Every structure is written in structure tokens, then in C-alpha cells.
GROMACS .gro file of C-alpha atoms in nm:
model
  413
    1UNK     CA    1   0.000   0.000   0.000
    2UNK     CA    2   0.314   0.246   0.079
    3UNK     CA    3   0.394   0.185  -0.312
    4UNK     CA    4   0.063   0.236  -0.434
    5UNK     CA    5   0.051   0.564  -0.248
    6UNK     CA    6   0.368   0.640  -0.314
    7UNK     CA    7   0.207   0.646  -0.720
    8UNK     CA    8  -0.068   0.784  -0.680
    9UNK     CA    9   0.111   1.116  -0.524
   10UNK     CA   10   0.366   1.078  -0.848
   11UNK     CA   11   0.066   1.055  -1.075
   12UNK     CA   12  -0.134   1.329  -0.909
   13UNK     CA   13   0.194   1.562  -0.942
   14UNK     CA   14   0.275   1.577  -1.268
   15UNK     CA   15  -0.110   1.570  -1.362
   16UNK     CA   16  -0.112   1.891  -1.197
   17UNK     CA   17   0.223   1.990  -1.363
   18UNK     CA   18   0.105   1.905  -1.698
   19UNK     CA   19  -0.213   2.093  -1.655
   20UNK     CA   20   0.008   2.373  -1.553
   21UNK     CA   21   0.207   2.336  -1.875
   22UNK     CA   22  -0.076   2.303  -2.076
   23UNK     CA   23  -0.265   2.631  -1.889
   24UNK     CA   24   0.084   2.814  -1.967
   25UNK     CA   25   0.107   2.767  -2.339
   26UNK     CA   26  -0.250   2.829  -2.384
   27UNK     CA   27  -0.201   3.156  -2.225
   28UNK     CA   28   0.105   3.215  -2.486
   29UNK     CA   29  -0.065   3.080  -2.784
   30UNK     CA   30  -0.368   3.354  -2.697
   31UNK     CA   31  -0.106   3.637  -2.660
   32UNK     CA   32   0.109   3.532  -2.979
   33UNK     CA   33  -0.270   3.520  -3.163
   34UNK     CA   34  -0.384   3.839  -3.003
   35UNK     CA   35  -0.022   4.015  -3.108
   36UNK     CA   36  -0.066   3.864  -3.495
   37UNK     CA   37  -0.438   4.028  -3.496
   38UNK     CA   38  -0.333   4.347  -3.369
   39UNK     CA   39  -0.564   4.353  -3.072
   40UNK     CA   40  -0.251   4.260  -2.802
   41UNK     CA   41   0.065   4.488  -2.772
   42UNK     CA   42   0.177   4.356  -2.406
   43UNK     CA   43   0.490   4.108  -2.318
   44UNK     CA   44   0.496   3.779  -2.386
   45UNK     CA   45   0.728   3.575  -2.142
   46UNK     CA   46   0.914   3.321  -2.345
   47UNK     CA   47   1.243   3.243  -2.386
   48UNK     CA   48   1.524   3.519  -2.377
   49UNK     CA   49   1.474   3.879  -2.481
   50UNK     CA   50   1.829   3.959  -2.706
   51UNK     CA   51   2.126   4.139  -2.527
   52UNK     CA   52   2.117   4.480  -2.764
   53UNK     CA   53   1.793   4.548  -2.595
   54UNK     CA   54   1.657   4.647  -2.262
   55UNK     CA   55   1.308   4.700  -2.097
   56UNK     CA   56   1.276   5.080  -1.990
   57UNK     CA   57   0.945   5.157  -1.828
   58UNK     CA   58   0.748   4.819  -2.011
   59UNK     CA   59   0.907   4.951  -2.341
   60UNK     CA   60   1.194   4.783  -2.536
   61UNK     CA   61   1.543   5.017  -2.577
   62UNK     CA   62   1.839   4.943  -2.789
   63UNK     CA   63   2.173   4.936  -2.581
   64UNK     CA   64   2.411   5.164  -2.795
   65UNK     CA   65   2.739   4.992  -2.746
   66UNK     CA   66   2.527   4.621  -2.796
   67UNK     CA   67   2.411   4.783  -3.158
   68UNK     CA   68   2.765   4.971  -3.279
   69UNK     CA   69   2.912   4.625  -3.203
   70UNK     CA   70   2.660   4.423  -3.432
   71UNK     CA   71   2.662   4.704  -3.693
   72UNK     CA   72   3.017   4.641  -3.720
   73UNK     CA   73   2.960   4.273  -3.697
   74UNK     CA   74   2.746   4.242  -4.021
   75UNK     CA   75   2.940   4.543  -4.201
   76UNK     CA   76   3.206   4.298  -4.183
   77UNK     CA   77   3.065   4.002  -4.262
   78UNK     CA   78   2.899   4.120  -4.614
   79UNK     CA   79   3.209   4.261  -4.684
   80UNK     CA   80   3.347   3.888  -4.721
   81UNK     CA   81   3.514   3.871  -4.388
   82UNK     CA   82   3.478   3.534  -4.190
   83UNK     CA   83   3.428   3.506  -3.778
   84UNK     CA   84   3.788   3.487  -3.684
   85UNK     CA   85   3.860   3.836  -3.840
   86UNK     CA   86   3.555   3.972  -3.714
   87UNK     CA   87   3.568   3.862  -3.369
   88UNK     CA   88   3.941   3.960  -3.363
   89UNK     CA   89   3.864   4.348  -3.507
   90UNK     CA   90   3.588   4.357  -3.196
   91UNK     CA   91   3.837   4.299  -2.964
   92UNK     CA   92   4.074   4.552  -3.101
   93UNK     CA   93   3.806   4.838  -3.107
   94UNK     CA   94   3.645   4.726  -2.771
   95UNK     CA   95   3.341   4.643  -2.894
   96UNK     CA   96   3.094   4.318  -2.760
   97UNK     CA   97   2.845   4.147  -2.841
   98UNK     CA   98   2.712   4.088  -2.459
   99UNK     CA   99   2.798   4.187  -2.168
  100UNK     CA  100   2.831   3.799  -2.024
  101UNK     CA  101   3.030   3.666  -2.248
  102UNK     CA  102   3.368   3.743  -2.465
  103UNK     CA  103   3.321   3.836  -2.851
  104UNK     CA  104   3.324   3.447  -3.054
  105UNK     CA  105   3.275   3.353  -3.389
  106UNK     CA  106   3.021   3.160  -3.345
  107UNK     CA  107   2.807   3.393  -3.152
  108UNK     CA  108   2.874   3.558  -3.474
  109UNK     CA  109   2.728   3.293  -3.680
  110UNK     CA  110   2.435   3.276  -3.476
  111UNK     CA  111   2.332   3.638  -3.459
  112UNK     CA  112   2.331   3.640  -3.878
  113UNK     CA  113   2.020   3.388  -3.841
  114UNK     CA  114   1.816   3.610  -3.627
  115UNK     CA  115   1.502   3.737  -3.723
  116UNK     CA  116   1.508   3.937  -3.396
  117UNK     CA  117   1.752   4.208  -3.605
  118UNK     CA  118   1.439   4.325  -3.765
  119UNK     CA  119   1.214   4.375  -3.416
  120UNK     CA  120   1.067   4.008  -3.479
  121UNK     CA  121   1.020   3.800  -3.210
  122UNK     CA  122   1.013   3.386  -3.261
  123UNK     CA  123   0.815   3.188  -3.024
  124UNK     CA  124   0.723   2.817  -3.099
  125UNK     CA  125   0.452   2.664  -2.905
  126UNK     CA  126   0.430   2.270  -2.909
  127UNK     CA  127   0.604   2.297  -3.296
  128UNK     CA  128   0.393   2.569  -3.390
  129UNK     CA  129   0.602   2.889  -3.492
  130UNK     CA  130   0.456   3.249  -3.418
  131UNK     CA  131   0.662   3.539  -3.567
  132UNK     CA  132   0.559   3.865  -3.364
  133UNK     CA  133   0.679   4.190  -3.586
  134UNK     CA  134   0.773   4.474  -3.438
  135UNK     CA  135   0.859   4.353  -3.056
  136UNK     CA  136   1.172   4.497  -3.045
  137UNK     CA  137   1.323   4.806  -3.170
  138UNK     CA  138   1.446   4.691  -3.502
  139UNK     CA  139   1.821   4.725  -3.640
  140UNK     CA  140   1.795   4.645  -3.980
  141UNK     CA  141   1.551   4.754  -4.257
  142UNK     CA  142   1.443   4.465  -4.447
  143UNK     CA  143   1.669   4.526  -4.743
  144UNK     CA  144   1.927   4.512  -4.475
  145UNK     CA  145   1.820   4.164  -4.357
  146UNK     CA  146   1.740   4.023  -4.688
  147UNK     CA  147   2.074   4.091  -4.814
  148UNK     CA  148   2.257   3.977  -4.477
  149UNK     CA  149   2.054   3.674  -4.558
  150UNK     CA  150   2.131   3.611  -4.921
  151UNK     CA  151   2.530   3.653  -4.834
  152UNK     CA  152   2.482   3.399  -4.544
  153UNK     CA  153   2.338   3.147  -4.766
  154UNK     CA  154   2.610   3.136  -4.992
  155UNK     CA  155   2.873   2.905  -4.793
  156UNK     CA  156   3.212   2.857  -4.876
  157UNK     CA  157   3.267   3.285  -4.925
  158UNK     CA  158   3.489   3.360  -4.586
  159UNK     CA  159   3.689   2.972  -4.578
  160UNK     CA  160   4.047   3.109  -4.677
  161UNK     CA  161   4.354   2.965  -4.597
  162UNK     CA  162   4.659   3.079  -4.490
  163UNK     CA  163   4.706   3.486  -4.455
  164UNK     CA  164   4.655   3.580  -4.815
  165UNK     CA  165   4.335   3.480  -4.949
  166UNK     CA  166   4.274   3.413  -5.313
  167UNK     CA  167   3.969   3.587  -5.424
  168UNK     CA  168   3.819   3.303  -5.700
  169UNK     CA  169   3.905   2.955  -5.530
  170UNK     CA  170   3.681   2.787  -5.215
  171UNK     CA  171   3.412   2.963  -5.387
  172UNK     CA  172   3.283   2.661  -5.588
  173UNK     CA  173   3.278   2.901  -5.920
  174UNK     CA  174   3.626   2.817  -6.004
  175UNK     CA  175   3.633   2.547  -6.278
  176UNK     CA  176   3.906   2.324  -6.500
  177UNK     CA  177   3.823   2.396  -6.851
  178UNK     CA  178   4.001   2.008  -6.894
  179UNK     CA  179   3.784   1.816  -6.702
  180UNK     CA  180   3.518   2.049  -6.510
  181UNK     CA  181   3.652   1.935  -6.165
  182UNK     CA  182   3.669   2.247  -5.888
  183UNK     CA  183   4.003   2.451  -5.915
  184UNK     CA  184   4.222   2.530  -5.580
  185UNK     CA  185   4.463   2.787  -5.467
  186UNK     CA  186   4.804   2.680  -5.354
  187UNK     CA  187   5.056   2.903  -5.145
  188UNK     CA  188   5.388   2.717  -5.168
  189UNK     CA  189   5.568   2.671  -4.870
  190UNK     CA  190   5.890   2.875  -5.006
  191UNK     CA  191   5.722   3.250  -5.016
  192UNK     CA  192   6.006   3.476  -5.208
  193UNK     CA  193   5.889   3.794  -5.160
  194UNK     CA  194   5.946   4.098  -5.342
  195UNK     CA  195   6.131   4.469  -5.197
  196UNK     CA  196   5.773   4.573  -5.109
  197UNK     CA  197   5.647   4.244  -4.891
  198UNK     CA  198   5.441   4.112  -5.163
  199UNK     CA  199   5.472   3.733  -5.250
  200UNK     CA  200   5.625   3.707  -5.585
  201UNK     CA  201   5.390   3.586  -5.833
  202UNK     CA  202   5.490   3.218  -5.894
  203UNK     CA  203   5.471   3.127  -5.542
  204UNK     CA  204   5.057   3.124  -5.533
  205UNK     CA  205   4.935   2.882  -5.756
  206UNK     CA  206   4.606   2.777  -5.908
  207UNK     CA  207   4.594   2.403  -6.010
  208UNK     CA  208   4.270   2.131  -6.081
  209UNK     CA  209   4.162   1.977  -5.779
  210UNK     CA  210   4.216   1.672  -5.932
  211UNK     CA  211   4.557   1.672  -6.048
  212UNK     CA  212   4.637   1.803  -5.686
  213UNK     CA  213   4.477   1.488  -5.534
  214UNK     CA  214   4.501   1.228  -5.782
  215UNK     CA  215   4.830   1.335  -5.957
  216UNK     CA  216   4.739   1.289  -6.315
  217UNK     CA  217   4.324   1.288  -6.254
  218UNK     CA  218   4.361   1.607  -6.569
  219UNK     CA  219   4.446   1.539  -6.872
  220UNK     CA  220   4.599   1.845  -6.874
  221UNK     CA  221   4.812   1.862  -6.579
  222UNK     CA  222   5.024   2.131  -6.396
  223UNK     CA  223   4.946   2.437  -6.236
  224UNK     CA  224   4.985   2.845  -6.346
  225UNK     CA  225   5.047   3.146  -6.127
  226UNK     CA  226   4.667   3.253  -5.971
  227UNK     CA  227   4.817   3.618  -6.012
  228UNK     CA  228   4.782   3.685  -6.339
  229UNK     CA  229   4.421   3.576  -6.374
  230UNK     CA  230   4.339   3.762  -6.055
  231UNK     CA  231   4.449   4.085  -6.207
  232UNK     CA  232   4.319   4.050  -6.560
  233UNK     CA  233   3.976   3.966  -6.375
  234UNK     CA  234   3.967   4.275  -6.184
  235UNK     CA  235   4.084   4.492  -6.442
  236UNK     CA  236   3.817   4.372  -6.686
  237UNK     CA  237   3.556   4.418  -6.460
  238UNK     CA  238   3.711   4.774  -6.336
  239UNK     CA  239   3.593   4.932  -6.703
  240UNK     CA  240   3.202   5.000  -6.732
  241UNK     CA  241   3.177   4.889  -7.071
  242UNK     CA  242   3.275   4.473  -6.998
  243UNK     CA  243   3.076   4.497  -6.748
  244UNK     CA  244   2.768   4.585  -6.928
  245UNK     CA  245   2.890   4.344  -7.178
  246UNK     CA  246   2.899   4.039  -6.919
  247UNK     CA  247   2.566   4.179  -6.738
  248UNK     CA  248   2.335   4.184  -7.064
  249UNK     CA  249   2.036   4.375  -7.096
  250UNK     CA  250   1.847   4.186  -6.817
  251UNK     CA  251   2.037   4.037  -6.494
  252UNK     CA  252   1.703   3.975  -6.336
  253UNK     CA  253   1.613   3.646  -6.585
  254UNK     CA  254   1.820   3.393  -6.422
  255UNK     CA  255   1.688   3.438  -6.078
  256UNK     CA  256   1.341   3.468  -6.241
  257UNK     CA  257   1.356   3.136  -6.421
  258UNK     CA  258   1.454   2.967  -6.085
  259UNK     CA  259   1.186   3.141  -5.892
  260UNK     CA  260   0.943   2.992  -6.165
  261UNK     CA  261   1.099   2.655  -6.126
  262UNK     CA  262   1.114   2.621  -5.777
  263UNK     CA  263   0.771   2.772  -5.720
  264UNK     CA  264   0.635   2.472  -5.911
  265UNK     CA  265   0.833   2.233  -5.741
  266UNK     CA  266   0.681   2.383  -5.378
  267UNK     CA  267   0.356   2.354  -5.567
  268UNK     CA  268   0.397   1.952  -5.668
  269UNK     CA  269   0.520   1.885  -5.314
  270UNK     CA  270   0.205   2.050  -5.162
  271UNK     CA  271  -0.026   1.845  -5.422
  272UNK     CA  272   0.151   1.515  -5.316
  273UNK     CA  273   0.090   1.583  -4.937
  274UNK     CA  274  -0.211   1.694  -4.996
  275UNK     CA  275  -0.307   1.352  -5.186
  276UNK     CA  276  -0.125   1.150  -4.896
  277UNK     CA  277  -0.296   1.372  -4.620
  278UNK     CA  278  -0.633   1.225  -4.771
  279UNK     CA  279  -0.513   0.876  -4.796
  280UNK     CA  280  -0.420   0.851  -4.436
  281UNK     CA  281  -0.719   1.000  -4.326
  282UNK     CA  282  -0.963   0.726  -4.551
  283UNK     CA  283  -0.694   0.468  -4.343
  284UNK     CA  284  -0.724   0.593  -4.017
  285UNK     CA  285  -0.983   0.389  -3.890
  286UNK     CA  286  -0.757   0.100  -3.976
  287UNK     CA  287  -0.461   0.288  -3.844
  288UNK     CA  288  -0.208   0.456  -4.063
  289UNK     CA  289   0.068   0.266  -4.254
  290UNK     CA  290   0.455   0.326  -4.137
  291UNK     CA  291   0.485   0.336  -4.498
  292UNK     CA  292   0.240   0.635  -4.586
  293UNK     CA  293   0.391   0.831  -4.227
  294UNK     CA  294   0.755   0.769  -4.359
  295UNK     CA  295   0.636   0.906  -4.712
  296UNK     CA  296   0.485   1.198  -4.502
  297UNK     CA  297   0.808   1.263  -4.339
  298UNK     CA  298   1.000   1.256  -4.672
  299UNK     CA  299   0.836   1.508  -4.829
  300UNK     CA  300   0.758   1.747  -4.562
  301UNK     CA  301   1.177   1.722  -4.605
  302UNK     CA  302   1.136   1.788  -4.940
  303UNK     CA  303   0.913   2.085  -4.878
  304UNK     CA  304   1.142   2.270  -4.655
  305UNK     CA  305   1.445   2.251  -4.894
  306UNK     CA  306   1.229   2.359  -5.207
  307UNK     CA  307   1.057   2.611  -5.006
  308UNK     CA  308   1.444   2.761  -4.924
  309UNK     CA  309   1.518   2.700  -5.263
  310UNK     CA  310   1.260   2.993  -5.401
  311UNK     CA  311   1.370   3.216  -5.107
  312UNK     CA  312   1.707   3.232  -5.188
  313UNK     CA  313   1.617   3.231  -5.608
  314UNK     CA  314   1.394   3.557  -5.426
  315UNK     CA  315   1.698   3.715  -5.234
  316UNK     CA  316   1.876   3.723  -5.556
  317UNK     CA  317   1.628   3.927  -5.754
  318UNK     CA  318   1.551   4.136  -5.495
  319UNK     CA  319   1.907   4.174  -5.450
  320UNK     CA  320   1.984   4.236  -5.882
  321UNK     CA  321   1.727   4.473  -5.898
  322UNK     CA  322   1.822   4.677  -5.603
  323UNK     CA  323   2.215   4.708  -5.803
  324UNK     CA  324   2.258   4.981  -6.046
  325UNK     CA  325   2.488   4.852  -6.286
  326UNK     CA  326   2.563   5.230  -6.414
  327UNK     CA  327   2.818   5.226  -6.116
  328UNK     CA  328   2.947   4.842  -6.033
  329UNK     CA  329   3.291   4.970  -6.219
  330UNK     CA  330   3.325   5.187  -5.904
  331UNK     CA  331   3.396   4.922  -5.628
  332UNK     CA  332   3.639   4.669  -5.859
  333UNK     CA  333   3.834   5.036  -5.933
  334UNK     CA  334   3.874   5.082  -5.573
  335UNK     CA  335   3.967   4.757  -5.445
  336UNK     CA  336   4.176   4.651  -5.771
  337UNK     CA  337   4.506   4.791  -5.635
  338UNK     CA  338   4.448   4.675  -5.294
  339UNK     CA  339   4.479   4.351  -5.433
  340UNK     CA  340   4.758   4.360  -5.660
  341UNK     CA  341   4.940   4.513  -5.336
  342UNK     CA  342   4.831   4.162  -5.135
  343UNK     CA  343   4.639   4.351  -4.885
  344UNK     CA  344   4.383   4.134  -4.707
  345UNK     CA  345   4.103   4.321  -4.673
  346UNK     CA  346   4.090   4.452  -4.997
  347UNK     CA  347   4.088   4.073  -5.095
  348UNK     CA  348   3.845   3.976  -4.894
  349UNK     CA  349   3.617   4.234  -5.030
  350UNK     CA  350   3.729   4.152  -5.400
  351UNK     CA  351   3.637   3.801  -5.325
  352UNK     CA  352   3.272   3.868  -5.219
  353UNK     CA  353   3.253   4.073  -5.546
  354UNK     CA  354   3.338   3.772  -5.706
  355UNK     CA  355   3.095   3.578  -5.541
  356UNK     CA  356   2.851   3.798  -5.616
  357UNK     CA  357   2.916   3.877  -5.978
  358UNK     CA  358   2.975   3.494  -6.136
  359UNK     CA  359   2.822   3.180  -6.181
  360UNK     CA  360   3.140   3.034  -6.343
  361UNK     CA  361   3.508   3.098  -6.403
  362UNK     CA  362   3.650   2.833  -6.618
  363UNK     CA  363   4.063   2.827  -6.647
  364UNK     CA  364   4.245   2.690  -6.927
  365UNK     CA  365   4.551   2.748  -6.740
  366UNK     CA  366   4.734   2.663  -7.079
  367UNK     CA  367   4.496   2.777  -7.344
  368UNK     CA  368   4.211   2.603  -7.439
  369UNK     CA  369   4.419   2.386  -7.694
  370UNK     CA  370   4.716   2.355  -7.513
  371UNK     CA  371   5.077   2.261  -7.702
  372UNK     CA  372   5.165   1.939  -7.557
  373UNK     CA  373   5.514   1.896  -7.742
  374UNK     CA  374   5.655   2.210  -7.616
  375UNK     CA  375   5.868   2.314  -7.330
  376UNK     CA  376   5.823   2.706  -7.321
  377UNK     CA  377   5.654   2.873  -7.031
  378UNK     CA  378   5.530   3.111  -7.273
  379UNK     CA  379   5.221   2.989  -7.269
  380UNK     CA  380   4.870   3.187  -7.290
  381UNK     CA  381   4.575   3.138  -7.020
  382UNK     CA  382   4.256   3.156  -7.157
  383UNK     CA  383   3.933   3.220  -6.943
  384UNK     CA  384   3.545   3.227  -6.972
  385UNK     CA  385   3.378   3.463  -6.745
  386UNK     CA  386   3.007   3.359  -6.708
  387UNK     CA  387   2.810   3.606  -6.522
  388UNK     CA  388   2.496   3.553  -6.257
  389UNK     CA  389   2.208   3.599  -6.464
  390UNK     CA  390   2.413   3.762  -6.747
  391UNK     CA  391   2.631   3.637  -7.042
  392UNK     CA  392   2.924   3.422  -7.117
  393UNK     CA  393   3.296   3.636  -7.176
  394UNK     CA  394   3.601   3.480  -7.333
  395UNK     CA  395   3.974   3.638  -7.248
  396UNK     CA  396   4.269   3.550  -7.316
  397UNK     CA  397   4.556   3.679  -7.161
  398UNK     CA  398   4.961   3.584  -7.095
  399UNK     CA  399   5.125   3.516  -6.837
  400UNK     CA  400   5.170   3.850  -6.657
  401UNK     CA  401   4.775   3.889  -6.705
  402UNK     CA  402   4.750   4.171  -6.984
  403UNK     CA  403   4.454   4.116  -7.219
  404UNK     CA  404   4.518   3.950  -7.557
  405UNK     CA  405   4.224   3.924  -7.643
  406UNK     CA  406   3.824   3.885  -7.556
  407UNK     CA  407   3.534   3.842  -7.706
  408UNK     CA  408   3.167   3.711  -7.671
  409UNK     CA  409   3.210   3.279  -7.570
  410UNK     CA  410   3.149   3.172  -7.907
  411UNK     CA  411   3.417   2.928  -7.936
  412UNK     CA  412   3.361   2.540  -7.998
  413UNK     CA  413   3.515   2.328  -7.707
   0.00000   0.00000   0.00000
């Protein structure tokens, strides 16, 4: 009998806890509802307000030195640098992110996801999600947040190696014209350097990825100085008129076309879980097969990904249409001597303009029909620019990186 009791007082416990519980997110759920509808405008108690604001007499306040730090934070980061930089320039200029902890990268990473940067508050409520607008003071305009979101999505921009990053490899855009496999950069371990500090061209490489881990994976093996093809890039795309050129008439087309396609694909998925939804519930009185649940699962998988498919393919145009092309010489002009003088920031933000500004770069890093029989390093590189949303480019250049000659890609591979 001392057990039995013993359970009964257990099971009496958390019945009251749970009806607590349940009491409690009711209460939220009505507040969250009430705040969507525009009849509630009070607090709602859940989870952790963020540390750039504070509650002054019921009202929300942004803490100055919480929002110069984050300012700086996402200046930085669409500017191409990665969390390491950051977090080490925050330090240097006394600036953090909270008060409790010291500046890290990855409270870095985490802030850039945060829909509380535009006064939204997220509160989920047994897997429901409830975005409240305007909770908080907000920091960034929604331009602001849909390009801080568009530069997130785009991994691979800020992974550099070593202390001079190359601005078109780890991108994913760099490409063997041989064999289509990824290129990579390559600082040799010797480093010659020149009066001024700079490394001397030869010593950072560009090679196939597959020649560099398979040996002869290429059929066209070695490796060329990433130097001149850095500077012939940014002095192409320093002069208004190439630009134009590799832009075309329309840059908006490309992200239109995958908006169309991906809205379709949301549009199937829906259709098939709509069908299945139906089919489980003419089953249910049988019970529902694993089978049809797993299915469920599957595509409600399939759903999310195609669903952040058409908002990034939407980032992009908004993004495209926001540029004025008239000007987009301006910033290659004014970084394109900060990176023939190695300096890393300049890099870093020549990189992002890469990022942002091609699809492709295909290197024939000895022509596209390359002399097999002879031994001269006078050889030509020839590349194919192919813009983001834009056209195709052909250049040719030697092995300093002056122009030779370009032209519209109208050449049979």
C-alpha cells in the first residue's frame, strides 16, 4: 500500500504539472494570436529577450554599445570577412556582443540567423512557430536583412587559408576547362617575396583539384600562377563597358527562371501531401501505414528545402534589382590595387565581389588547346567569365595577365 501511495502522489503531481504546462502555453498561444491580430501589444514571457535590448518603463530600448558592435559585426561580414577576423577586429576596437560573455565567432554565426535584427520575435509553441513583428526596436531595414541573408546562404565565401586569401578559389565558381573538376589555390611553402612584402607571383598557384589529389586525374596537368588571372579579372571588370557586356540587358532572368521553377516544385510537393494527407485519413480507422507516415516525413523534407530554394532564387532578384549597374565599375576600381598590393582586406572584399558577380570561371591554365610537345613557359591562359544571370565572356591573356584578347564565348570546345 506504501507503493501504491507512493504512485498515486507521483501521478497526481505531474497531472497537476502538466495541466500547468498546458494552462501556460495556452495563455502564450492567446497572446502570440492576439499580437498577430493586432488587438494585443503587451509582453509575452518566453524564452530570452536579445542582449542589444533592454526594458525601460514596459518599453523595449536598444543598448548603444550592444548595436555599434553588431553594426560592425554584419558590415564585416557582407564585406566577405569570416568570424575569426571579425571577432578579432571587436576585440581591437572594444566592442561586444554581450555583456556575459567574450566576442566568438560563433556567436557571430548565430546572430546572422536572427530574425530578432528586424524587431521580430520567434516563439514556438508545441512545434507551432509564431513570428511577432515589431517587438523589439528593429536594427535592420528589411533590405538590410534580406541581403545579410542572401550573403549567409552562400557558404564557402569567408573559408580562406593561410594569410593571403585568393579571391576566385573555395568559392565553388572556379572550374578546369580540362575536365570540369573544382580549381584550388596553392601558397607554396617557399614565399620569395618581393622589396615591397608582396609574394612574388609564382609562389601562389592555381591548379585542378584533381591533379592536386590524384596526380594525373587532368588530362591536362600542372598548375599556373593565380596572379595573373586575378588581375586580368579585376581589371576587366574595373571598365564599365565589360561589365555591361557580361551583365546583358536583363540580370534579373536567371533568378526569375529559378523562382518559376522552384515555385512549381513547392507547388507539386504540396499536391503530393495533400493527396497522402487524404489517404491517411480514408486509413485511419484501420490505423495509418509506417509506410504512408515515412512518405509523409520525406516530403515534408522535401518541402522545406524547395521552399528555401525559391527564397534564396527571391533574395537574388531582390538583390539584382536593387544594383545599379551604371556604377558596379566603381567598387572593382577601388579595391583593384588593394589587391595587386596583397592587402587582405581589400581581398576579402574583392572576393565577395566575385561571389557575387559569377556563376562560373573556367581556367584553361594553358589555353584552351594547349601545345603538348613544347617546353616554353610562354604559354597563354585563356578564361570564360560567365556572369549571374548575365552572359558568357572569353579572355585570353599571358602570363603576366595583360589582355590578348576577348570576345563574346562563341568558341567550340
Amino acid at each position: 500500500m506504501d507503493l501504491v501511495y507512493s504512485l498515486l502522489v507521483m501521478i497526481r503531481a505531474h497531472e497537476e504539472s502538466d495541466t500547468k504546462s498546458k494552462r501556460v502555453k495556452a495563455s502564450i498561444r492567446r497572446l502570440c494570436e492576439g499580437w498577430l491580430a493586432g488587438t494585443y501589444r503587451g509582453a509575452v514571457n518566453q524564452g530570452h529577450d536579445p542582449d542589444w535590448v533592454q526594458s525601460v518603463e514596459g518599453r523595449f530600448e536598444i543598448v548603444p554599445e550592444r548595436a555599434a558592435a553588431i553594426r560592425r559585426i554584419i558590415g564585416m561580414y557582407t564585406s566577405g570577412f569570416g568570424g575569426k577576423r571579425i571577432v578579432q577586429a571587436l576585440d581591437a576596437e572594444g566592442l561586444r556582443l554581450s555583456a556575459k560573455s567574450a566576442n566568438s565567432s560563433s556567436q557571430c554565426y548565430r546572430l546572422f540567423k536572427m530574425p530578432q535584427l528586424m524587431g521580430t520575435k520567434p516563439i514556438s509553441v508545441d512545434g507551432q512557430q509564431y513570428l511577432l513583428q515589431d517587438y523589439y526596436p528593429a536594427l535592420l531595414y528589411d533590405s538590410e536583412w534580406i541581403e545579410l541573408q542572401r550573403v549567409a546562404n552562400h557558404h564557402g565565401r569567408r573559408r580562406t587559408k593561410g594569410d593571403l586569401p585568393h579571391i576566385i578559389t573555395s568559392l565553388g565558381i572556379a572550374i578546369c576547362g580540362y575536365c570540369g573538376k573544382p580549381m584550388t589555390g596553392q601558397n607554396l611553402a617557399t614565399k620569395p617575396r618581393l622589396p615591397d612584402g608582396r609574394i612574388q607571383d609564382g609562389y601562389r598557384r592555381l591548379l585542378c583539384a584533381s591533379a592536386a589529389a590524384y596526380g594525373a586525374g587532368c588530362k591536362v596537368p600542372g598548375s599556373t600562377s593565380v596572379a595573373p588571372i586575378e588581375r586580368a579579372i579585376m581589371a576587366y571588370c574595373s571598365d564599365i563597358v565589360n561589365l555591361q557586356a557580361l551583365y546583358g540587358n536583363d540580370r534579373s532572368q536567371a533568378p526569375r527562371a529559378k523562382i518559376v521553377v522552384a515555385s512549381a516544385k513547392v507547388e507539386d510537393i504540396n499536391s503530393q501531401l495533400e493527396r497522402l494527407t487524404d489517404a491517411m485519413l480514408a486509413s485511419s480507422a484501420e490505423g495509418t501505414p509506417a509506410v504512408f507516415a515515412r512518405r509523409a516525413r520525406a516530403l515534408e523534407d522535401e518541402l522545406s528545402a524547395a521552399k528555401a530554394e525559391l527564397q534564396a532564387a527571391e533574395r537574388d532578384l531582390i538583390a539584382m534589382s536593387r544594383n545599379d549597374n551604371s556604377d558596379a565599375n566603381k567598387a572593382w576600381q577601388k579595391l583593384a590595387a588593394g589587391v595587386e598590393a596583397q592587402d587582405v582586406e581589400a581581398r576579402l572584399q574583392a572576393r565577395q565581389l566575385v561571389a557575387d558577380t559569377f556563376e562560373r570561371i573556367v581556367v584553361y591554365h594553358h589555353g584552351i588547346r594547349p601545345d603538348h610537345t613544347s617546353k616554353s613557359r610562354d604559354y597563354k591562359i585563356d578564361l570564360v567569365l560567365i556572369a549571374k544571370g548575365g552572359h558568357a565572356r572569353a579572355l585570353t591573356i599571358d602570363r603576366t595577365g595583360s589582355w590578348i584578347e576577348g570576345d563574346d564565348y562563341l568558341l567550340e570546345i
